[in-house]
Short mmCIF file of C-alpha atoms and ligand atoms in Angstrom, two decimals:
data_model
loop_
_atom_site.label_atom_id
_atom_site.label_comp_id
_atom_site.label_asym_id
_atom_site.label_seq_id
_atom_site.Cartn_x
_atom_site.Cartn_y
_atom_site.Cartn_z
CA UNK A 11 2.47 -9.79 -21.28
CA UNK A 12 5.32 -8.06 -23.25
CA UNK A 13 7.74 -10.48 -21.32
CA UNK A 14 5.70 -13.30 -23.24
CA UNK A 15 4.91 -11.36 -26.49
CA UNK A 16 8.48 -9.45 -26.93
CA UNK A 17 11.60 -11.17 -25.19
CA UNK A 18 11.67 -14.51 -27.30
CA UNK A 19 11.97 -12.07 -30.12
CA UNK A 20 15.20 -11.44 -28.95
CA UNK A 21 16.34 -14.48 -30.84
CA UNK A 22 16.33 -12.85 -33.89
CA UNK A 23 16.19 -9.24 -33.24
CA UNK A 24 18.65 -8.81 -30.34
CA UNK A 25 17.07 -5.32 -28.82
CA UNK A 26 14.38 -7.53 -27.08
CA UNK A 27 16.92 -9.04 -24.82
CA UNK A 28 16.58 -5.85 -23.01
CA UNK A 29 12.57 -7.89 -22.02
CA UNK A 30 14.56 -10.07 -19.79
CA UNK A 31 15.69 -7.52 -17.11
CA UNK A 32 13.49 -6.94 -14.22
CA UNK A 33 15.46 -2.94 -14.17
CA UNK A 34 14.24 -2.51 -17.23
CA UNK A 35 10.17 -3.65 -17.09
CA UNK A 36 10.21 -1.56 -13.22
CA UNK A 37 10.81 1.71 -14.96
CA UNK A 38 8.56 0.82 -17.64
CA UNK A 39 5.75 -0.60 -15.13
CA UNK A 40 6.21 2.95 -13.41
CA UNK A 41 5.93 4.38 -15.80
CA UNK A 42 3.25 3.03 -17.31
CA UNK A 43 0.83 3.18 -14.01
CA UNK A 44 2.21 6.99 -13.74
CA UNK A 45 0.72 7.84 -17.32
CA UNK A 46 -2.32 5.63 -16.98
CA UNK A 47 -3.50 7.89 -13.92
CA UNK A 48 -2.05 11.25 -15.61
CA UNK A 49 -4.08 10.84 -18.30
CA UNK A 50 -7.30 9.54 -17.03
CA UNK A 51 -7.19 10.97 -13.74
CA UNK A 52 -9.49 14.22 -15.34
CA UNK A 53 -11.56 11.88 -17.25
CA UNK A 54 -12.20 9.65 -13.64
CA UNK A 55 -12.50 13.10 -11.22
CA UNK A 56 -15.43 14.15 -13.94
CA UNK A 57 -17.30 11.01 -14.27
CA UNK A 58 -17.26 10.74 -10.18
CA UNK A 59 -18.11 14.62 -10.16
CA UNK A 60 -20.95 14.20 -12.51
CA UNK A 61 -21.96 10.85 -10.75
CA UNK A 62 -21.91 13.22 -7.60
CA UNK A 63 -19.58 10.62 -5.87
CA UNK A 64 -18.09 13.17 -3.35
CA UNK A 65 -16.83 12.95 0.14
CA UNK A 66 -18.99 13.58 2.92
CA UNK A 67 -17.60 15.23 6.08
CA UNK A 68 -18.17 14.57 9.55
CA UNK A 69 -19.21 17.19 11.54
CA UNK A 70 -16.63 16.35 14.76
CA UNK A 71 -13.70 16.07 12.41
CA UNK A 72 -11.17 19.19 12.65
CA UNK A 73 -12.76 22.84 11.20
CA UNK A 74 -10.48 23.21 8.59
CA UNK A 75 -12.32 20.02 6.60
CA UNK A 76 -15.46 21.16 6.49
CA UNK A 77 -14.61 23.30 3.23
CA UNK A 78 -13.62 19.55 1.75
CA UNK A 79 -17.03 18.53 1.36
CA UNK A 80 -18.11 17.11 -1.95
CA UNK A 81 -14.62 16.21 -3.24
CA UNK A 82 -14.95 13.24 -5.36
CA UNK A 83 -14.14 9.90 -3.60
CA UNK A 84 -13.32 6.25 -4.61
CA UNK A 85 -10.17 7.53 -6.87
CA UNK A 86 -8.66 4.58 -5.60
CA UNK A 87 -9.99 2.88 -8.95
CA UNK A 88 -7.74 4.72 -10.48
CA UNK A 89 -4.59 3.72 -8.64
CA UNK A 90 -5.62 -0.08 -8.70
CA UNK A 91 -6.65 0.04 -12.49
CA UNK A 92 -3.38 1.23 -13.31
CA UNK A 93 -1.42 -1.03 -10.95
CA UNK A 94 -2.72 -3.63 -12.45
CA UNK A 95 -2.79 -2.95 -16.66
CA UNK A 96 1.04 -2.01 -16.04
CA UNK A 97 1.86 -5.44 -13.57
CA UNK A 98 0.07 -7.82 -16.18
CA UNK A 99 1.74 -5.71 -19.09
CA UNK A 100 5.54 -5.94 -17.81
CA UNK A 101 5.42 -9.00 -15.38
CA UNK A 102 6.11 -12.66 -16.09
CA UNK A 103 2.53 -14.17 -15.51
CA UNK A 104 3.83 -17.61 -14.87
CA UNK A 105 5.08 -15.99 -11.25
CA UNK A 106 3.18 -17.63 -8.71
CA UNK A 107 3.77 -14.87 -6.20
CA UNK A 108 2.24 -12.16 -9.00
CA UNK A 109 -0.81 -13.91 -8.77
CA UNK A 110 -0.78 -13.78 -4.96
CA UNK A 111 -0.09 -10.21 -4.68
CA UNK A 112 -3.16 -8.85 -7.67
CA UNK A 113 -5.80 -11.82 -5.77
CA UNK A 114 -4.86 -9.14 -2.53
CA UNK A 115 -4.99 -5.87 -4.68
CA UNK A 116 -8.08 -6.84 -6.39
CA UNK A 117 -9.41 -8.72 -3.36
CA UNK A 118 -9.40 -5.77 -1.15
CA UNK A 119 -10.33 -3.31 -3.89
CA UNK A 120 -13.56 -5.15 -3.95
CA UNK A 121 -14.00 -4.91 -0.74
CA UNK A 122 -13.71 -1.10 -0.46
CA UNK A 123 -15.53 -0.52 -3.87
CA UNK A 124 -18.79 -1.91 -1.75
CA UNK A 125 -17.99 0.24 1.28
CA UNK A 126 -17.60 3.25 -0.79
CA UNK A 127 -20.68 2.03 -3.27
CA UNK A 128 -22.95 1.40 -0.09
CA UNK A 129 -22.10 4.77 1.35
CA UNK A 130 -21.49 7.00 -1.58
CA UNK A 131 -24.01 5.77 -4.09
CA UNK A 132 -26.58 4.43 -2.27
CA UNK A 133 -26.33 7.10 -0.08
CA UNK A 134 -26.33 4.51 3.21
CA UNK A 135 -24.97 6.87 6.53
CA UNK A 136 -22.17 3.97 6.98
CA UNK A 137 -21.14 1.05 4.28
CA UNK A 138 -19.88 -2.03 5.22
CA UNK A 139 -19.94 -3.12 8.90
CA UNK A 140 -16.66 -2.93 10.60
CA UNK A 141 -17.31 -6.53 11.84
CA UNK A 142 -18.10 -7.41 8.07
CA UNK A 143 -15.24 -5.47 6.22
CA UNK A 144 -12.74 -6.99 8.88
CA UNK A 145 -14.21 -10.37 8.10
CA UNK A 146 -13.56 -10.71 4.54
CA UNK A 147 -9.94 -9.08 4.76
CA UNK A 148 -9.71 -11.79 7.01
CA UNK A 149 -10.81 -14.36 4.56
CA UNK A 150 -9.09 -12.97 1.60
CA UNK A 151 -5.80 -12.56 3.97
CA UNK A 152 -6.23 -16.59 4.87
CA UNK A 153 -6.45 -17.49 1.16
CA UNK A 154 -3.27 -15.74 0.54
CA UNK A 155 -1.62 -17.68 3.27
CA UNK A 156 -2.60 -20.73 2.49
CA UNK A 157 -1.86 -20.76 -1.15
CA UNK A 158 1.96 -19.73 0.18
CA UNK A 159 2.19 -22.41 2.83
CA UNK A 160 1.50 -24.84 0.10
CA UNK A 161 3.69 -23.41 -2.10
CA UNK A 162 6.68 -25.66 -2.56
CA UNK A 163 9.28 -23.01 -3.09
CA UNK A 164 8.43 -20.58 -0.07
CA UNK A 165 9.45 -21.08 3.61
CA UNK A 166 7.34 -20.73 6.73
CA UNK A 167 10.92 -18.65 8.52
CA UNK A 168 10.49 -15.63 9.23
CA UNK A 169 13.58 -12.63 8.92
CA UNK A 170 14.50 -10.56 12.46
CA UNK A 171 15.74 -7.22 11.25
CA UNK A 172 19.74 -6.98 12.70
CA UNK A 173 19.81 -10.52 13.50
CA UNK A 174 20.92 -12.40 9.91
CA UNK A 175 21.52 -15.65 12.21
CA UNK A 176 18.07 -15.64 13.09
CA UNK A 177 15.45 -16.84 11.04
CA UNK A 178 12.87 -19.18 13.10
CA UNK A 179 10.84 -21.42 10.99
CA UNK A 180 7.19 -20.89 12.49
CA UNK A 181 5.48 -23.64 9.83
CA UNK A 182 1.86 -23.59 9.99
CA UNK A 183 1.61 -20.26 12.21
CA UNK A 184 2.95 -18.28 9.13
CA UNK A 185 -0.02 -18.33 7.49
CA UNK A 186 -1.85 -16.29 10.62
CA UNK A 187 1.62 -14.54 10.64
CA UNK A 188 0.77 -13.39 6.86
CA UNK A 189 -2.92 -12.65 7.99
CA UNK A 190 -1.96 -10.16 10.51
CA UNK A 191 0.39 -8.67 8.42
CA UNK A 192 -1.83 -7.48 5.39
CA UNK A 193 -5.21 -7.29 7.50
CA UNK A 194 -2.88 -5.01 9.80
CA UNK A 195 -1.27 -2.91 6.87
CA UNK A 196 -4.32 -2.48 5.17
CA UNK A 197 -6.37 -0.81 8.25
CA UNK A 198 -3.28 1.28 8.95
CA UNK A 199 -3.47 2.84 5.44
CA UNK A 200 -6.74 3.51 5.90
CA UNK A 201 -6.58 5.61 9.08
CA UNK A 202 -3.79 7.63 7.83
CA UNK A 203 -5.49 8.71 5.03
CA UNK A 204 -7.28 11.50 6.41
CA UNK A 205 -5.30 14.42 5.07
CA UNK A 206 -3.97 15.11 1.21
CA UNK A 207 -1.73 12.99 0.27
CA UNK A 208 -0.93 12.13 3.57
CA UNK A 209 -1.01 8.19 2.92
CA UNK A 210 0.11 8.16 -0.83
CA UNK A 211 3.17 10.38 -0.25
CA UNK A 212 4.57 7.05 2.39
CA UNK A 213 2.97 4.72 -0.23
CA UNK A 214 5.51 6.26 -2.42
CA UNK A 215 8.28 5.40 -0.44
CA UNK A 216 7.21 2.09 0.91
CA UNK A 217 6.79 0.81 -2.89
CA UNK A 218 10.01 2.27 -4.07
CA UNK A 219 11.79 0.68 -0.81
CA UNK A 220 10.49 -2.86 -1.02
CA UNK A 221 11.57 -2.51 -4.82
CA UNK A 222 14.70 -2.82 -3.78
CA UNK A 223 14.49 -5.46 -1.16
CA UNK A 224 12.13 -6.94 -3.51
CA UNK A 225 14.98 -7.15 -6.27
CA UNK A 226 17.99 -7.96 -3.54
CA UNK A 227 15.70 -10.94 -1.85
CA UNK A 228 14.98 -12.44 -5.03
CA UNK A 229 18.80 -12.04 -6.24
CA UNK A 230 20.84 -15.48 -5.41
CA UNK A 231 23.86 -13.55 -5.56
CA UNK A 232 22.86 -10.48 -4.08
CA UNK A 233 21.03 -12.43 -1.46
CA UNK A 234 23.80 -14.02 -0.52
CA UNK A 235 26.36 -12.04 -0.37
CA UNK A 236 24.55 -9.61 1.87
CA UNK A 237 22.96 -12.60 3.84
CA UNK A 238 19.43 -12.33 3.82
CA UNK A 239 16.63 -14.61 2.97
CA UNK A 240 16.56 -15.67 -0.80
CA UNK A 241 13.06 -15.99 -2.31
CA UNK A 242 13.28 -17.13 -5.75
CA UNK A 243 10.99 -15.93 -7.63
CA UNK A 244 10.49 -13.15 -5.77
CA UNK A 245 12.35 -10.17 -7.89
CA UNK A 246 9.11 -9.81 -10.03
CA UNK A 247 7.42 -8.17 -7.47
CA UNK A 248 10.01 -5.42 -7.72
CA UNK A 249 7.96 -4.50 -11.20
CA UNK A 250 4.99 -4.62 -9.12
CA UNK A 251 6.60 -2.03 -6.34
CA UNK A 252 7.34 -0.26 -9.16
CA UNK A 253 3.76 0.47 -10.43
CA UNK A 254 2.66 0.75 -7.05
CA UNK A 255 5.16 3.69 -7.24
CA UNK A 256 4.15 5.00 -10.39
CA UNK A 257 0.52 4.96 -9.89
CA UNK A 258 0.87 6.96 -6.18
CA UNK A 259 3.17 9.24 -8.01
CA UNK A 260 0.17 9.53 -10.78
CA UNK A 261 -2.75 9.60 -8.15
CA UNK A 262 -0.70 12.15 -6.26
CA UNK A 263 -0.57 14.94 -8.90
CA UNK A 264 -4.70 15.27 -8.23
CA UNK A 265 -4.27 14.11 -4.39
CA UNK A 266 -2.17 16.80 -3.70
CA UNK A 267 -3.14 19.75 -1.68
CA UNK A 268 -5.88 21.08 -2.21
CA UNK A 269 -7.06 17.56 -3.23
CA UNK A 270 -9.01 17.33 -6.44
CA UNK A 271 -9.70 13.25 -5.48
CA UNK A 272 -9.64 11.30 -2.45
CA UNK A 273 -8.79 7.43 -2.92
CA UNK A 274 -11.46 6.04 -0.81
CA UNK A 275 -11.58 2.78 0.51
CA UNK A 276 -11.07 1.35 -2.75
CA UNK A 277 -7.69 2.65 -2.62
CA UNK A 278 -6.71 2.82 0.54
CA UNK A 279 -7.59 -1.02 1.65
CA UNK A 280 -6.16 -2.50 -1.60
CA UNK A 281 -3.38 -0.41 -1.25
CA UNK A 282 -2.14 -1.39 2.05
CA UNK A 283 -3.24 -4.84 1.75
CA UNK A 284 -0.58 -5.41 -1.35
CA UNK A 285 1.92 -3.95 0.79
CA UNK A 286 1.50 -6.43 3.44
CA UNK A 287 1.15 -8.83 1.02
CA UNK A 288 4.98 -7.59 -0.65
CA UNK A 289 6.43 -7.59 2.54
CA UNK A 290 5.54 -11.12 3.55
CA UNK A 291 6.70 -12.60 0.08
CA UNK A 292 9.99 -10.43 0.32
CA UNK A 293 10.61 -12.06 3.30
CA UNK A 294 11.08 -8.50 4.96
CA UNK A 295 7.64 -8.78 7.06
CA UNK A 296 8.68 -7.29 10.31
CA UNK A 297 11.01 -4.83 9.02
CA UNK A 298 7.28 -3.25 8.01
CA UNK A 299 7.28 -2.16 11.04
CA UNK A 300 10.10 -0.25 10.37
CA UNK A 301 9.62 0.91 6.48
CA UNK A 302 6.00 1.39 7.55
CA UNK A 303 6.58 3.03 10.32
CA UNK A 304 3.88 5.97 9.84
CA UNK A 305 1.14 3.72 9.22
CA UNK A 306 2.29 2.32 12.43
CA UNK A 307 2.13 5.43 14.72
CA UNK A 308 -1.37 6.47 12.66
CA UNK A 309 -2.53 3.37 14.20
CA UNK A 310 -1.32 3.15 17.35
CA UNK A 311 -2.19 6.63 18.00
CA UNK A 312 -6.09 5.08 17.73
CA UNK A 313 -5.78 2.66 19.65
CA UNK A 314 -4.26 4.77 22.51
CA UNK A 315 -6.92 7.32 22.11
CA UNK A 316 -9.66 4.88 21.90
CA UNK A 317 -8.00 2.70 25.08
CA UNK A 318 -7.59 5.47 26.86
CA UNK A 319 -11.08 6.96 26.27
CA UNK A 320 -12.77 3.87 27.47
CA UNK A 321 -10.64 3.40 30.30
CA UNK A 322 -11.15 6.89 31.88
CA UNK A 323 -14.31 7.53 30.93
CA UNK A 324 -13.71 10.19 28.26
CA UNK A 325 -10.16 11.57 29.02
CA UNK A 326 -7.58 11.63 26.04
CA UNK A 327 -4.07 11.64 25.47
CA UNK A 328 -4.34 13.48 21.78
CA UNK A 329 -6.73 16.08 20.96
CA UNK A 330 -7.71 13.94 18.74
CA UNK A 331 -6.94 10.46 16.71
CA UNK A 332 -5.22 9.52 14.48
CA UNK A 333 -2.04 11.57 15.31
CA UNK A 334 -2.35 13.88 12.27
CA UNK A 335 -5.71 15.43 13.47
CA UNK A 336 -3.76 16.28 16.53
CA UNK A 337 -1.42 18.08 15.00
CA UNK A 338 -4.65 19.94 13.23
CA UNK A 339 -6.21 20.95 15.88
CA UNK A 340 -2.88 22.21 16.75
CA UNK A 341 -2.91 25.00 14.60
CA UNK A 342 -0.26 23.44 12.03
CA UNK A 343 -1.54 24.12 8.41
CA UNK A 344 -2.76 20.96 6.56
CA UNK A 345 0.54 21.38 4.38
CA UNK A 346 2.75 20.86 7.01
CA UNK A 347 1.39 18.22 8.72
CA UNK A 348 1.67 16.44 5.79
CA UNK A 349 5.31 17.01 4.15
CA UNK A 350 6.85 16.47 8.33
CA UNK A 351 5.07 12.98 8.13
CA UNK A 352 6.41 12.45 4.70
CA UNK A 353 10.01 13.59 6.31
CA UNK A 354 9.44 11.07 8.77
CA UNK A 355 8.41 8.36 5.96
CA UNK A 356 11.40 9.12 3.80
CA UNK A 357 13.31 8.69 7.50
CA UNK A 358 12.36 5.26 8.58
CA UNK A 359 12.79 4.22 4.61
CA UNK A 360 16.51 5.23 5.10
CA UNK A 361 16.53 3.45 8.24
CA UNK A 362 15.36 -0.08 7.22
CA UNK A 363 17.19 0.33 3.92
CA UNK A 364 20.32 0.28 6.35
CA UNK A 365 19.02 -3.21 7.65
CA UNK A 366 20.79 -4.91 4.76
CA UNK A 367 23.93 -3.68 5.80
CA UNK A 368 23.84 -3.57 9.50
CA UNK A 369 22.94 -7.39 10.23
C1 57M B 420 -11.13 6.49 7.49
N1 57M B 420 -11.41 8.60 6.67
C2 57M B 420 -11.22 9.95 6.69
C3 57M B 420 -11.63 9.53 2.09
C4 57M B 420 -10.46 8.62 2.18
C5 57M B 420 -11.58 4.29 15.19
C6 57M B 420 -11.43 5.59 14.48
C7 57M B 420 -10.22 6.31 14.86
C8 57M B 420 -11.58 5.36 12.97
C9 57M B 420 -11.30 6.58 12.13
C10 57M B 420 -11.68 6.24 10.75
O1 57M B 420 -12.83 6.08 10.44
N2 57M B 420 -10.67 6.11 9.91
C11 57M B 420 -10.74 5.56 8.59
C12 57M B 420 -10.63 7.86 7.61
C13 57M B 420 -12.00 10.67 5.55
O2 57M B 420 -11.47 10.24 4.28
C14 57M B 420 -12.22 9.37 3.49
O3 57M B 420 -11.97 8.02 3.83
C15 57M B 420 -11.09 7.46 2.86
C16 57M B 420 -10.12 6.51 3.49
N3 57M B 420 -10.84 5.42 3.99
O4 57M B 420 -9.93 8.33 0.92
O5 57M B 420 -12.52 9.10 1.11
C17 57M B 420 -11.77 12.16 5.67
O6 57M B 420 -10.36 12.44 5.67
C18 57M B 420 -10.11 13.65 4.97
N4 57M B 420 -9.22 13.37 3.81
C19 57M B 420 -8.53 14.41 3.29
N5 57M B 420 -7.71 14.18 2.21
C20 57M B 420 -7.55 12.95 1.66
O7 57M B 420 -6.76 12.77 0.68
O8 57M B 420 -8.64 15.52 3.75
C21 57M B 420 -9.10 12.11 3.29
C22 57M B 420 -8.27 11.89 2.22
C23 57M B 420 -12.32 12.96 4.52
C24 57M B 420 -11.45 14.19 4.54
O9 57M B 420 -11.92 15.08 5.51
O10 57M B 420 -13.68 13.18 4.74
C25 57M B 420 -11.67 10.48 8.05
O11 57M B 420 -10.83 11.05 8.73
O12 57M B 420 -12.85 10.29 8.35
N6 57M B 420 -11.99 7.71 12.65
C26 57M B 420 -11.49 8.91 12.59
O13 57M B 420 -10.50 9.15 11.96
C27 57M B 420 -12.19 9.94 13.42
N7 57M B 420 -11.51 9.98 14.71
C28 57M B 420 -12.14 9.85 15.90
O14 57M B 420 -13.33 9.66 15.97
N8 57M B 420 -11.32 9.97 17.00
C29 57M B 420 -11.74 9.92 18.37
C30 57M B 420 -11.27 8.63 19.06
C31 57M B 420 -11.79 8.53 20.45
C32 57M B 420 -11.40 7.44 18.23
C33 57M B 420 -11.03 11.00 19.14
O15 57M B 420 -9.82 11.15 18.97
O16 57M B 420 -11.71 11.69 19.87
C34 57M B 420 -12.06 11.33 12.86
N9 57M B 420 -12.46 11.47 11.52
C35 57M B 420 -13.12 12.56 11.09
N10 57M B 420 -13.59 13.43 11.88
N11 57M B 420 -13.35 12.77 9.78
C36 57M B 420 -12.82 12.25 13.79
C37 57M B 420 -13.45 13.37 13.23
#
């Protein structure tokens, strides 16, 4: 909005130039979504304290949670109100792939905002169906890819991380391609938030790393001169990353241990749904892998357990799933569970950055 309101002032005042620059509207988008949730993240924890909104905790989870009982839940309103005041205040609205990215956030958002309502309002033992929830993220996921496959400027290829030569076109089968990707993403988040802060510390990182592929990919020259895929269009969603950021960075001040507010799955299905969502449009979709990587072992450390369990009649290969109640039931203090996987996070960030270089 200010890009429409402010820059074609700059023909007469010259300051508003500065309107133009996607560097510029990031810091301010972050900035923005970090404030937004600083300031009304005591407002929101009262209102869901008062409306008694607070977590529930299972009995067969590790000890140590028992004492988190009645923390208020669904802060993830928070984080997607703010992402989304500060993307349609700094971005250019006429970007198609803006649009894409907030039908995703909000998408999702509404689909956790009825789990949560079912289960912590209505008081219902369980909220949406797993069969259900995974249904419309399905839908929703669809949608997205179809509105890119028919989008003139955007190509069905797909990148390889470390192979720049490689980039096979796989035309109609990217839009189940872009399906797996954000349905995938968006469960993953979801498991790993189990502990404080544990998922919006590699949120963080993930936003502030696909800023910058966000910015590079949607750079001609850039782009080309480290030869990877060009998207034009595509550098607004750095300002997007960039609230994402700023919003975790906001939501974390509360999230932190001890946690004031979890996000629920209004946060944490939205969240990780707009991430798959980024990474698809960046053209960086299976370097998510990579960036992503702790959402990754979260969930492959479920399906392992669960695999396993079924297969041998009860036997498991972690004390217990996903990986960071293993370390729990360890003995490692909540704390540290949490800052090694955000080591690790800040690790595989480093690691895919280096995939723009080493190609
Ligand atoms: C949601 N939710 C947290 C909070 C958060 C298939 C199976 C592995 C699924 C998995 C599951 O249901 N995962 C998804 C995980 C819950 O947090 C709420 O949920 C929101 C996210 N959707 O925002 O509102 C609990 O996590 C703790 N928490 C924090 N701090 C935070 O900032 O401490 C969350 C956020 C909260 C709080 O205690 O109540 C969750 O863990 O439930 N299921 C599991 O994770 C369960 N694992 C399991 O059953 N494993 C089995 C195998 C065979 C599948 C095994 O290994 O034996 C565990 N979850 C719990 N207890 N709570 C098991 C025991």
């Amino acid at each position: 909005m200010f890009y429409h309101l402010l820059y074609p002032l700059h023909k007469t005042i010259s300051v508003f130039n500065v309107f133009q620059y996607i560097t510029f509207r990031t810091i301010y988008a972050s900035l923005t979504a970090l404030l937004i949730c600083f300031f009304l993240g005591p407002w929101v924890i009262k209102k869901l304290s008062d409306k008694q909104i607070g977590q529930y905790i299972r009995e067969d989870g590790p000890k140590a949670h028992s004492k988190k009982a009645g923390t208020p839940t669904m802060g993830g309103v928070l984080i997607i109100f703010s992402v989304v005041i500060s993307t349609l205040l700094w971005t250019d609205l006429s970007n198609f792939y803006i649009w894409i990215i907030l039908l995703i956030t909000i998408g999702y958002g509404v689909i956790g905002f009825i789990d949560d309502y079912l289960m912590q309002v209505k008081k219902r033992s369980k909220g949406l169906s797993g069969r259900n929830k995974l249904l419309m993220q399905v839908i929703l996921a669809i949608g997205a890819g179809v509105l890119l496959f028919s989008y003139s400027g955007f190509s069905t290829s797909i990148t390889i991380p470390f192979f720049k030569k490689i980039s096979p076109d796989i035309g109609w089968g990217y839009i189940f391609f872009t399906t797996i990707v954000i349905v995938g993403t968006s469960n993953a988040v979801n498991l790993t938030d189990g502990l404080d802060g544990l998922a919006i510390g590699p949120v963080i990182i993930v936003a502030a790393t696909y800023m910058v592929f966000a910015y590079v990919a949607g750079h001609i020259r850039i782009a080309n001169y480290l030869q990877i895929n060009y998207v034009s269009g595509c550098g607004e969603i750095t300002i997007f990353c960039g609230a994402l950021a700023g919003a975790g960075l906001g939501f974390l001040w509360f999230n932190t241990y001890p946690a004031q507010i979890f996000m629920g799955d209004v946060g944490s299905l939205p969240i990780g749904g707009a991430i798959g969502a980024v990474a698809v449009i960046t053209k960086q979709e299976i370097l998510l892998v990579l960036v992503g990587g702790l959402f990754v072992i979260e969930a492959l450390s479920v399906i392992f357990q669960v695999g396993f369990f079924k297969m041998t009649n009860g036997r498991r290969i972690f004390k217990m799933a996903p990986l960071h109640h293993h370390f729990e039931l360890k003995g490692w203090a909540e704390p540290k569970v949490i800052v090694r996987f955000w080591i690790i996070s800040i690790m595989l960030a480093l690691l895919s950055m280096s995939t723009l270089k080493l190609r």
